[in-house]
Every structure is written in structure tokens, then in C-alpha cells.
């Protein structure tokens, strides 16, 4: 009867160890998944940063173009004043010049719209970047929590094994199963 009881306790201990091993493997897989997710988020963040740099360069180029167009418009205005007397003599030349100014105005309006669009896109990228950083921090905290749980489980396993060995070596009777 004692042998049967010892056999049952050994079987119960083996099952318990298998359960702990299964849980440990599961936590390891969860940790690997979390690491993969973090890596994906970091890659996405790098991609977003590179896109943001491209947008910033495009915005600076558009601003420079707008400045040049403004300078060009100012220069054209000065030329307009200089040649106003000659333009009065020729309605055809005047109409042509007027059409050019209208084209430039349209071009400036389009550049301003494009500039506003790019600024909006840049702001959206900033928001996305902030969200990604927050997600990354959340995942880091979750990873740290999982690591702590793993360490606690390992510590518990070691202490249970040490306790079992101590009881076996001292022969203090049959070890009682511990509650989880």
C-alpha cells in the first residue's frame, strides 16, 4: 500500500513537472512572439522615420520653390511696372502677360495646397510615430512582466526541487503535494 502511494505521488510529481514544462514552453513562445512584434514595430518605426524625412525634404523643396516663385513674381511685377507704357500700346502683349500672371497664381495656389497637404501628412506621421512608440513601450512592459513571471516560475521550480531532494535525503516521510 505504501508502494502504491509512493507510485501515485511519483506519477503526480511527474505530471506536475510536465505541466510546468508545458507552461514554460508556452511562455517562451509568447515571449518569442512578443519579440517578433517588437521587431516588426521597430522596423515599421524606421520605415515611418525614413518616410518622414522624405516628406520633410519635399516640404523644404516646396518651400524653396514657393520662395523662388514669390521672388519671380516680385521680379515680374517690377518688370510689369517698367514695361507698362509699352504694354499699353499693345493689347495683345498685355493679354499674354496677364495670362502668365494668372498661371503663376494658380501655380502658387497649387503649391500652397500641396504644402498644406504635406504638412498634414507630416503631422499624421508624427501621430503615428508617437502611437508606435507608445505601443513599443507597452510591449516592453509586457515583455518585462512576462520575464518576471518566468523567473518566479523558475525560482518556484528550483525551490520545489530542492525541497523534494531535501525530504528525500532526510527520509522525512512522504512529501505532500503543494498547492499551486
Short mmCIF file of C-alpha atoms in Angstrom, two decimals:
data_model
loop_
_atom_site.label_atom_id
_atom_site.label_comp_id
_atom_site.label_asym_id
_atom_site.label_seq_id
_atom_site.Cartn_x
_atom_site.Cartn_y
_atom_site.Cartn_z
CA UNK A 1 0.00 0.00 0.00
CA UNK A 2 2.89 2.32 0.78
CA UNK A 3 4.50 1.37 -2.56
CA UNK A 4 1.23 2.22 -4.35
CA UNK A 5 1.04 5.53 -2.55
CA UNK A 6 4.69 6.31 -3.49
CA UNK A 7 3.97 5.37 -7.10
CA UNK A 8 0.96 7.66 -7.17
CA UNK A 9 2.97 10.51 -5.66
CA UNK A 10 5.76 9.97 -8.20
CA UNK A 11 3.21 9.98 -11.04
CA UNK A 12 1.62 13.10 -9.64
CA UNK A 13 5.04 14.78 -9.38
CA UNK A 14 5.87 13.77 -12.99
CA UNK A 15 2.59 15.22 -14.23
CA UNK A 16 3.22 18.39 -12.29
CA UNK A 17 6.70 18.70 -13.82
CA UNK A 18 5.26 18.13 -17.29
CA UNK A 19 2.67 20.82 -16.65
CA UNK A 20 5.40 23.24 -15.56
CA UNK A 21 7.45 22.37 -18.65
CA UNK A 22 4.41 22.94 -20.87
CA UNK A 23 3.72 26.28 -19.22
CA UNK A 24 7.38 27.26 -19.56
CA UNK A 25 7.36 26.37 -23.27
CA UNK A 26 4.14 28.35 -23.73
CA UNK A 27 5.64 31.39 -22.01
CA UNK A 28 8.79 31.04 -24.13
CA UNK A 29 6.68 31.02 -27.29
CA UNK A 30 4.72 34.02 -26.08
CA UNK A 31 7.99 35.81 -25.40
CA UNK A 32 9.25 35.00 -28.89
CA UNK A 33 6.01 36.27 -30.41
CA UNK A 34 6.30 39.48 -28.39
CA UNK A 35 9.91 39.91 -29.55
CA UNK A 36 8.85 39.44 -33.17
CA UNK A 37 6.09 42.01 -32.72
CA UNK A 38 8.54 44.46 -31.17
CA UNK A 39 10.94 43.92 -34.05
CA UNK A 40 8.13 44.48 -36.56
CA UNK A 41 7.10 47.67 -34.79
CA UNK A 42 10.72 48.86 -34.75
CA UNK A 43 11.05 48.17 -38.47
CA UNK A 44 7.79 49.99 -39.11
CA UNK A 45 9.05 52.87 -36.99
CA UNK A 46 12.27 53.04 -39.02
CA UNK A 47 10.23 52.99 -42.21
CA UNK A 48 7.96 55.77 -40.90
CA UNK A 49 11.01 57.84 -39.91
CA UNK A 50 12.50 57.48 -43.38
CA UNK A 51 9.17 58.48 -44.93
CA UNK A 52 9.00 61.43 -42.58
CA UNK A 53 12.50 62.53 -43.71
CA UNK A 54 11.40 62.28 -47.33
CA UNK A 55 8.30 64.35 -46.58
CA UNK A 56 10.38 66.91 -44.73
CA UNK A 57 12.73 67.19 -47.72
CA UNK A 58 9.78 67.54 -50.06
CA UNK A 59 8.29 70.25 -47.86
CA UNK A 60 11.60 72.16 -47.79
CA UNK A 61 11.88 71.82 -51.56
CA UNK A 62 8.32 73.08 -51.98
CA UNK A 63 9.03 75.99 -49.65
CA UNK A 64 12.14 76.86 -51.64
CA UNK A 65 10.13 76.62 -54.86
CA UNK A 66 7.43 78.80 -53.37
CA UNK A 67 10.07 81.35 -52.30
CA UNK A 68 11.59 81.31 -55.77
CA UNK A 69 8.16 81.72 -57.32
CA UNK A 70 7.43 84.63 -54.99
CA UNK A 71 10.75 86.22 -55.93
CA UNK A 72 10.00 85.57 -59.56
CA UNK A 73 6.51 87.05 -59.12
CA UNK A 74 8.04 90.12 -57.47
CA UNK A 75 10.54 90.44 -60.30
CA UNK A 76 7.73 90.05 -62.85
CA UNK A 77 5.78 92.76 -61.05
CA UNK A 78 8.76 95.09 -61.30
CA UNK A 79 9.12 94.29 -64.97
CA UNK A 80 5.42 94.95 -65.34
CA UNK A 81 5.90 98.45 -63.94
CA UNK A 82 8.88 99.10 -66.21
CA UNK A 83 7.14 97.93 -69.34
CA UNK A 84 3.66 99.25 -68.54
CA UNK A 85 3.92 102.05 -71.09
CA UNK A 86 4.97 99.61 -73.82
CA UNK A 87 2.26 97.14 -72.81
CA UNK A 88 -0.44 99.82 -73.08
CA UNK A 89 0.49 100.22 -76.77
CA UNK A 90 -0.02 96.54 -77.48
CA UNK A 91 -3.18 94.84 -76.10
CA UNK A 92 -2.03 91.51 -77.45
CA UNK A 93 1.21 91.59 -75.47
CA UNK A 94 -0.71 92.76 -72.40
CA UNK A 95 -3.16 89.85 -72.61
CA UNK A 96 -0.31 87.37 -72.93
CA UNK A 97 1.42 88.77 -69.85
CA UNK A 98 -1.85 88.76 -67.89
CA UNK A 99 -2.33 85.10 -68.72
CA UNK A 100 1.18 84.34 -67.44
CA UNK A 101 0.43 86.03 -64.12
CA UNK A 102 -2.77 84.02 -63.78
CA UNK A 103 -0.83 80.81 -64.44
CA UNK A 104 1.67 81.75 -61.75
CA UNK A 105 -1.12 82.49 -59.30
CA UNK A 106 -2.66 79.13 -59.99
CA UNK A 107 0.75 77.52 -59.60
CA UNK A 108 1.26 79.28 -56.27
CA UNK A 109 -2.19 78.19 -55.09
CA UNK A 110 -1.45 74.61 -56.09
CA UNK A 111 1.91 74.73 -54.34
CA UNK A 112 0.25 76.09 -51.22
CA UNK A 113 -2.35 73.34 -51.33
CA UNK A 114 0.37 70.74 -51.82
CA UNK A 115 2.38 72.29 -49.00
CA UNK A 116 -0.66 72.14 -46.69
CA UNK A 117 -1.27 68.52 -47.72
CA UNK A 118 2.35 67.59 -46.98
CA UNK A 119 2.23 69.37 -43.62
CA UNK A 120 -0.93 67.43 -42.78
CA UNK A 121 0.70 64.19 -43.84
CA UNK A 122 3.78 65.01 -41.75
CA UNK A 123 1.57 65.66 -38.70
CA UNK A 124 -0.20 62.35 -39.26
CA UNK A 125 3.20 60.66 -39.46
CA UNK A 126 4.15 62.29 -36.15
CA UNK A 127 0.96 60.98 -34.52
CA UNK A 128 1.59 57.51 -35.95
CA UNK A 129 5.18 57.65 -34.70
CA UNK A 130 4.01 58.60 -31.20
CA UNK A 131 1.48 55.76 -31.24
CA UNK A 132 4.18 53.32 -32.34
CA UNK A 133 6.50 54.49 -29.57
CA UNK A 134 3.69 54.05 -27.03
CA UNK A 135 2.91 50.58 -28.42
CA UNK A 136 6.59 49.71 -28.19
CA UNK A 137 6.73 50.85 -24.55
CA UNK A 138 3.62 48.84 -23.76
CA UNK A 139 5.16 45.77 -25.36
CA UNK A 140 8.41 46.33 -23.44
CA UNK A 141 6.44 46.45 -20.17
CA UNK A 142 4.55 43.32 -21.14
CA UNK A 143 7.84 41.61 -22.00
CA UNK A 144 9.33 42.62 -18.66
CA UNK A 145 6.26 41.30 -16.85
CA UNK A 146 6.50 38.01 -18.74
CA UNK A 147 10.21 37.73 -17.88
CA UNK A 148 9.44 38.35 -14.21
CA UNK A 149 6.74 35.67 -14.27
CA UNK A 150 9.15 33.27 -15.91
CA UNK A 151 11.82 33.98 -13.29
CA UNK A 152 9.30 33.45 -10.49
CA UNK A 153 8.20 30.14 -12.00
CA UNK A 154 11.81 29.00 -12.38
CA UNK A 155 12.54 30.03 -8.80
CA UNK A 156 9.48 28.15 -7.59
CA UNK A 157 10.51 25.05 -9.56
CA UNK A 158 14.02 25.20 -8.10
CA UNK A 159 12.73 25.60 -4.57
CA UNK A 160 10.27 22.73 -5.02
CA UNK A 161 13.03 20.53 -6.39
CA UNK A 162 15.36 21.49 -3.54
CA UNK A 163 12.62 20.80 -1.02
CA UNK A 164 11.88 17.45 -2.62
CA UNK A 165 15.57 16.49 -2.61
CA UNK A 166 15.90 17.56 0.99
CA UNK A 167 12.90 15.48 2.01
CA UNK A 168 14.16 12.50 0.05
CA UNK A 169 17.63 12.75 1.58
CA UNK A 170 16.36 13.11 5.14
CA UNK A 171 13.68 10.44 4.68
CA UNK A 172 11.07 12.56 6.46
CA UNK A 173 8.18 10.52 5.24
CA UNK A 174 6.23 11.05 2.10
CA UNK A 175 6.30 14.52 0.56
CA UNK A 176 2.96 16.29 0.49
CA UNK A 177 1.91 17.80 -2.88
CA UNK A 178 1.98 21.59 -2.77
CA UNK A 179 -0.94 23.71 -3.89
CA UNK A 180 -0.38 25.79 -7.00
#
